Every structure is written in structure tokens, then in C-alpha cells.
Amino acid sequence: MELYFLGTNAGIPTLHRNVTSVALRLFEERRSLWLFDCGEGTQHQILKSSLKLSKLEHIYITHLHGDHVFGLPGLLSSRGAQGITAPLTVYGPPGIQAFIQTSLELSQSRVPYELNIVEHTGGVVFEDDGFRVEAAKLEHRAECYGYRVIEKDLPGSLDLKRLETYGLKPGPLYGRLKRGESVELEGGGWVHPADVLLTPKKGRVVTILGDTRPCAGVHQLAKGADLLVHEATFSAELTELANEYYHSTAEQAAKAAAEAGVQELILTHFSSRYKDMEHLQPLLEEAQQIFPNTKLAEDFGLYPVQRRCSAGGNP
């Protein structure tokens, strides 16, 4: 599980940063890719990356401001032009369906794959055997939601020493036990998964917020997360401006991370006044004074989601 940033700027693109979009790479977990927001130029950023639209399974939209959705019609159309037939689901606030359908109809774009559009107002928006995605309302000028991606706990590894005591050798029976099935021994008797599986691995939690100023929804989504992606449009000296425009400062993002007990914080959605990474260093420093494990998001930056260590030191 890894985050790959395709755009980290607020409002408009610059020479160094595109507008908002971040991909959650789930190649090992489900051989797919999820996208969070899709600002103008996102498909161009994907072309410059190792990401493939054929792997794209879900798109989660936080709100309908242009720097978060103007790339969506083009990406959906290009996906069809590439001959991709796998289904795709777009989740977003009320209005996302009208935006997509109107854009595609008026531009006479072909979408030769199953396109599902799910409008929501928070709560659990997706769940299957491996993941659950929750949404909660944030405080912004437009109706805006953040997302909490919860990886469900994974079965523990097989205890090879215990397996040896039962006379079991590597093969199909290992796989059955790993899947939670009991197996019958050749000499009689049964081996159950609980007999040979180590402690389950705790699933990871990734919180990706849309635009917001400090509010209760931030804490609800971020509580105990392994990784929090939080906007930091301005530095602390511009707190009043941030509040006026319903945005956050780097300092406020760090406070949110500390209060929620997250493991790692990544700042993104930077104002164009901070022209490059050098100009963003003061934002990083003010955040790290409060929450040391903070990083700045960079376009085309890859950030693994680390699994918390257990009490015994094992992930």
C-alpha cells in the first residue's frame, strides 16, 4: 500500500506542481489503483508516471471545486479510448453525477466500460472483504468530504515449526490453512487454522482529507490513522486568511495529527505563493515543531504506508 502524488498545488497549476490528485496504489493487496480527486491535467501526470489507467478501480472525489474535478471528464474519456473495459466506480458528493454525465454527453465522449457513479453524504461508502472506506463532512466553502481507508486485519503467517509437528509439508494444504480452512491429516485427525497461524496482522488506516479548516470531521477521520494526508494551504502567519477561505495552515494540520494520534503526516495542497520545495520548508518546519513525523508531498513522490509494529516488534 503506497501513496503516489500526482498533484500537490492549490487552486491552479504551477511550473513545479499540478493541482490536486493522489493515487493509492494497492497492487499487492488487490492489484488495483484508487484515485483521490482528479484536478485538471491528472491524466497527463499519469502518463509521466508508472501508473496505468487499466488498474484504476475507484475514484473518490472530495468536492466539486475545479482544482479537484476538472481532470475527471478527460480521464474517463481517455480510459475508454485506450480500450479498457474493466468497470470503474466514482464516489463523490451530491452533484458529481450531473457533472460527469453532462460533461461526457455534451462532449460526445464514449465510455465503453461500466461506469458507476455513487453520490454520498458521508458514512460507509464502500466495503468488501479487504477494505472499508468511510467518509465524513469537512468544513469548506463547498460541500466537502474526507475519506478514511481501512484495511481489514490480515491472517497471521503460518507457524512453520507447528506445521512440522503435524507432519505437514509446503503445498496446497498450506494455502487452505492460510485461507482459514481446516485440513484432515493422512493418519486421521484435523489441523485447524488457529493451531498453526500466528497473530493476525493489523490492517492499516489511511486518511485523505479534502479542503478544510479545523473541524470535528478531521479528528473523526484521522483518529489512530497510520498515515494522514492533510491540506496545508498556508503557513501559520496567514491563519486568518486560511480561516477566511476555509483552509488550514501547516501548524493546524500538525495539531490535528497530534490530537488524532496518527503515525505519519503528509502535507499537501500548497498555495502558489510557495513556488518550490525550498519555499515550502518553513511550512514543514512549523509542522515538525508540533508533529515531528511530517513530510511534504511532492508531485510524483511515492510514500509507503508503514504498518505499525506490534508489542513484540514485528509488523
C-alpha positions as CSV (number, residue, x, y, z in Angstrom):
1,M,0.0,0.0,0.0
2,E,1.6,3.3,-1.2
3,L,0.5,6.8,-1.9
4,Y,1.7,8.4,-5.2
5,F,1.0,12.1,-5.5
6,L,0.0,13.4,-9.0
7,G,-0.7,17.0,-7.9
8,T,0.0,19.0,-4.7
9,N,-0.9,22.6,-5.6
10,A,-4.0,24.5,-4.5
11,G,-6.2,26.4,-7.0
12,I,-4.2,26.5,-10.2
13,P,-1.2,24.5,-11.5
14,T,2.3,25.9,-11.5
15,L,5.5,25.1,-13.3
16,H,6.5,22.8,-10.4
17,R,3.2,21.4,-9.1
18,N,-0.1,20.3,-10.7
19,V,-3.4,20.6,-8.9
20,T,-4.8,18.0,-6.6
21,S,-4.8,14.3,-7.2
22,V,-3.3,11.4,-5.2
23,A,-3.3,7.7,-6.1
24,L,-3.4,4.9,-3.5
25,R,-1.5,2.0,-5.0
26,L,-3.0,-1.3,-3.9
27,F,-1.0,-3.5,-6.2
28,E,-0.1,-6.2,-3.6
29,E,-3.4,-6.0,-1.8
30,R,-5.9,-6.1,-4.8
31,R,-3.9,-5.5,-8.0
32,S,-5.6,-2.1,-8.4
33,L,-5.3,1.6,-8.1
34,W,-7.6,4.1,-6.3
35,L,-7.6,7.8,-7.1
36,F,-8.5,10.6,-4.7
37,D,-9.5,13.8,-6.6
38,C,-8.7,14.5,-10.2
39,G,-7.6,18.0,-10.9
40,E,-7.0,19.3,-14.4
41,G,-4.0,17.6,-16.0
42,T,-4.2,14.4,-13.9
43,Q,-4.2,12.2,-16.9
44,H,-1.0,13.9,-18.2
45,Q,0.6,13.3,-14.8
46,I,-0.3,9.6,-15.0
47,L,1.3,9.4,-18.5
48,K,4.6,10.7,-16.8
49,S,4.3,8.1,-14.1
50,S,4.4,4.3,-13.8
51,L,0.6,4.2,-13.1
52,K,-1.8,2.6,-15.6
53,L,-5.4,3.6,-16.1
54,S,-6.1,-0.1,-16.7
55,K,-5.5,-0.7,-13.0
56,L,-7.9,2.1,-11.9
57,E,-10.8,0.7,-9.9
58,H,-12.2,3.6,-7.8
59,I,-12.1,7.4,-7.9
60,Y,-13.0,9.3,-4.7
61,I,-13.9,13.0,-5.1
62,T,-13.8,15.2,-2.1
63,H,-15.7,18.2,-3.5
64,L,-16.6,19.9,-6.8
65,H,-14.1,22.8,-6.9
66,G,-12.4,22.8,-10.3
67,D,-8.9,22.1,-9.0
68,H,-10.2,18.7,-7.7
69,V,-12.5,17.6,-10.6
70,F,-11.7,19.4,-13.9
71,G,-9.5,16.4,-15.0
72,L,-12.2,13.9,-14.5
73,P,-14.1,14.0,-17.9
74,G,-10.8,13.8,-19.8
75,L,-9.5,10.9,-17.8
76,L,-12.8,8.9,-18.1
77,S,-12.9,9.5,-21.8
78,S,-9.2,8.6,-22.4
79,R,-9.7,5.4,-20.4
80,G,-12.3,4.4,-22.9
81,A,-10.2,5.4,-25.9
82,Q,-7.5,3.1,-24.6
83,G,-9.9,0.1,-25.0
84,I,-10.1,-0.5,-21.2
85,T,-13.3,-2.5,-20.4
86,A,-12.9,-3.0,-16.7
87,P,-15.6,-1.4,-14.6
88,L,-14.9,1.9,-12.7
89,T,-16.7,3.5,-9.8
90,V,-16.7,7.2,-8.9
91,Y,-17.7,8.2,-5.4
92,G,-18.4,11.8,-4.6
93,P,-20.7,14.4,-3.0
94,P,-24.2,15.3,-4.5
95,G,-23.7,16.9,-7.9
96,I,-20.9,14.6,-9.1
97,Q,-23.2,12.6,-11.2
98,A,-24.6,15.6,-13.0
99,F,-21.1,17.0,-13.6
100,I,-19.8,13.7,-15.1
101,Q,-22.9,12.9,-17.2
102,T,-23.2,16.5,-18.6
103,S,-19.5,16.7,-19.4
104,L,-19.5,13.3,-21.2
105,E,-22.8,13.9,-23.1
106,L,-22.0,17.4,-24.3
107,S,-18.5,16.4,-25.5
108,Q,-19.9,13.2,-27.1
109,S,-17.4,11.1,-25.3
110,R,-17.5,7.4,-25.5
111,V,-17.3,5.4,-22.3
112,P,-17.3,1.7,-23.4
113,Y,-17.0,0.3,-19.9
114,E,-19.3,0.1,-16.9
115,L,-19.1,3.5,-15.2
116,N,-20.8,3.6,-11.8
117,I,-21.4,6.9,-10.0
118,V,-22.2,6.9,-6.3
119,E,-23.2,10.1,-4.6
120,H,-23.0,10.1,-0.8
121,T,-23.3,12.4,2.2
122,G,-20.8,10.6,4.4
123,G,-20.8,7.2,6.2
124,V,-19.5,3.9,4.8
125,V,-19.3,4.4,1.1
126,F,-17.5,1.2,0.1
127,E,-16.8,-2.2,1.8
128,D,-15.7,-5.6,0.8
129,D,-13.7,-8.5,2.4
130,G,-10.5,-6.5,2.3
131,F,-11.3,-2.8,2.8
132,R,-13.8,-0.3,4.1
133,V,-13.9,3.3,3.1
134,E,-15.7,5.8,5.3
135,A,-16.4,9.5,4.6
136,A,-17.2,12.4,6.8
137,K,-18.1,16.0,6.1
138,L,-15.4,18.7,6.4
139,E,-15.7,22.5,6.7
140,H,-15.1,24.2,3.4
141,R,-16.9,26.7,1.1
142,A,-18.3,23.8,-1.0
143,E,-19.8,20.6,0.4
144,C,-16.6,18.6,1.0
145,Y,-15.7,15.2,2.4
146,G,-12.6,13.4,3.6
147,Y,-12.0,9.7,3.3
148,R,-10.7,7.1,5.7
149,V,-9.5,3.9,4.0
150,I,-9.4,0.9,6.4
151,E,-7.5,-2.2,5.5
152,K,-9.1,-5.1,7.3
153,D,-6.9,-7.3,9.5
154,L,-4.9,-9.9,7.7
155,P,-4.4,-13.5,8.8
156,G,-1.2,-14.2,10.6
157,S,1.7,-16.1,8.9
158,L,1.9,-19.8,9.2
159,D,3.9,-21.2,12.1
160,L,6.3,-23.5,10.2
161,K,7.6,-25.2,13.4
162,R,4.0,-26.1,14.4
163,L,3.3,-27.3,10.9
164,E,6.3,-29.7,11.1
165,T,4.9,-31.2,14.3
166,Y,1.8,-32.2,12.3
167,G,4.0,-33.7,9.5
168,L,2.7,-31.1,7.0
169,K,5.0,-30.1,4.2
170,P,4.7,-27.0,1.9
171,G,2.0,-27.4,-0.7
172,P,-1.8,-26.9,-1.2
173,L,-2.6,-27.6,2.4
174,Y,-0.6,-24.6,3.5
175,G,-2.8,-22.4,1.3
176,R,-6.0,-23.9,2.7
177,L,-5.0,-23.3,6.2
178,K,-4.0,-19.7,5.3
179,R,-7.4,-19.2,3.8
180,G,-9.0,-20.3,7.1
181,E,-9.9,-23.8,6.1
182,S,-9.3,-26.9,8.3
183,V,-7.4,-29.8,6.8
184,E,-7.5,-33.5,7.5
185,L,-4.3,-35.4,8.2
186,E,-3.5,-38.6,6.4
187,G,-3.3,-40.6,9.6
188,G,-6.5,-39.2,10.9
189,G,-7.4,-36.1,12.9
190,W,-7.6,-32.5,11.8
191,V,-5.5,-29.3,11.8
192,H,-7.3,-26.1,12.3
193,P,-6.1,-22.6,11.2
194,A,-6.0,-21.5,14.9
195,D,-3.5,-24.3,15.6
196,V,-0.8,-23.1,13.1
197,L,-1.4,-19.4,12.4
198,L,0.5,-16.7,14.2
199,T,-1.1,-13.4,15.5
200,P,-3.1,-11.6,12.7
201,K,-1.6,-8.5,11.1
202,K,-3.3,-5.3,12.0
203,G,-4.8,-3.6,8.9
204,R,-3.5,-0.2,8.0
205,V,-5.6,3.1,8.0
206,V,-5.0,5.9,5.6
207,T,-6.9,9.2,5.9
208,I,-7.0,11.5,2.9
209,L,-8.7,14.8,3.5
210,G,-10.2,17.3,1.1
211,D,-10.0,21.1,1.6
212,T,-11.0,22.1,5.1
213,R,-10.3,24.4,8.1
214,P,-10.1,22.7,11.5
215,C,-13.3,20.9,12.3
216,A,-14.7,17.8,14.1
217,G,-14.7,15.8,10.8
218,V,-10.9,15.9,10.7
219,H,-10.5,14.2,14.0
220,Q,-13.2,11.6,13.2
221,L,-11.5,10.5,10.0
222,A,-7.9,10.8,11.3
223,K,-8.1,9.1,14.7
224,G,-5.4,6.5,15.0
225,A,-4.6,6.5,11.3
226,D,-1.2,5.2,10.1
227,L,-1.0,7.9,7.6
228,L,-2.8,11.3,7.4
229,V,-2.8,13.4,4.2
230,H,-3.9,16.9,5.3
231,E,-4.0,20.2,3.3
232,A,-1.6,22.9,4.3
233,T,-2.5,25.8,2.0
234,F,-0.8,28.4,4.2
235,S,1.8,29.0,6.9
236,A,0.8,29.9,10.4
237,E,1.4,33.6,9.8
238,L,-1.6,33.5,7.5
239,T,-4.0,31.8,9.9
240,E,-6.7,34.5,9.5
241,L,-6.6,34.2,5.7
242,A,-6.8,30.4,5.9
243,N,-9.8,30.6,8.1
244,E,-11.5,33.2,5.8
245,Y,-11.0,30.9,2.8
246,Y,-11.9,27.7,4.7
247,H,-8.4,26.2,4.5
248,S,-5.8,25.1,7.0
249,T,-2.2,26.0,7.9
250,A,0.7,23.6,8.3
251,E,0.6,24.3,12.0
252,Q,-3.1,23.4,12.2
253,A,-2.5,20.2,10.2
254,A,0.2,19.2,12.7
255,K,-2.0,19.8,15.7
256,A,-4.7,17.7,14.1
257,A,-2.2,14.8,13.6
258,A,-1.0,15.0,17.2
259,E,-4.5,15.2,18.6
260,A,-5.7,12.2,16.5
261,G,-2.7,10.1,17.4
262,V,-1.7,9.3,13.8
263,Q,1.7,7.7,12.9
264,E,2.7,9.9,10.0
265,L,1.5,13.2,8.4
266,I,1.9,14.3,4.8
267,L,1.2,17.9,3.9
268,T,-0.2,18.9,0.5
269,H,-2.4,21.4,-1.3
270,F,0.0,24.3,-1.1
271,S,-0.7,27.9,-2.1
272,S,1.0,29.1,-5.3
273,R,2.8,31.7,-3.2
274,Y,5.2,28.9,-2.2
275,K,6.9,28.5,-5.5
276,D,9.0,25.4,-4.9
277,M,10.2,22.9,-2.3
278,E,12.7,25.5,-0.9
279,H,9.8,27.9,-0.2
280,L,7.8,25.2,1.4
281,Q,10.5,24.4,4.0
282,P,9.1,26.9,6.6
283,L,5.7,25.1,6.4
284,L,7.5,21.8,7.1
285,E,9.5,23.2,10.0
286,E,6.4,24.7,11.7
287,A,4.6,21.4,11.4
288,Q,7.5,19.4,12.7
289,Q,7.8,21.5,15.8
290,I,4.4,20.0,16.8
291,F,4.4,16.7,14.9
292,P,8.0,15.6,14.1
293,N,7.0,12.8,11.7
294,T,5.8,15.1,9.0
295,K,6.7,15.2,5.3
296,L,5.9,17.4,2.4
297,A,4.1,15.9,-0.6
298,E,5.9,16.3,-3.9
299,D,4.5,15.7,-7.4
300,F,5.5,12.1,-8.4
301,G,6.5,11.4,-4.9
302,L,5.9,7.8,-3.6
303,Y,5.1,7.3,0.1
304,P,4.7,3.8,1.5
305,V,2.1,3.3,4.2
306,Q,4.0,1.7,7.1
307,R,2.4,-0.9,9.2
308,R,2.6,-0.2,12.9
309,C,4.8,-2.6,14.9
310,S,3.3,-4.9,17.4
311,A,4.4,-5.0,21.0
312,G,7.0,-7.7,20.1
313,G,8.5,-5.5,17.4
314,N,7.0,-7.4,14.5
315,P,4.9,-5.5,11.8
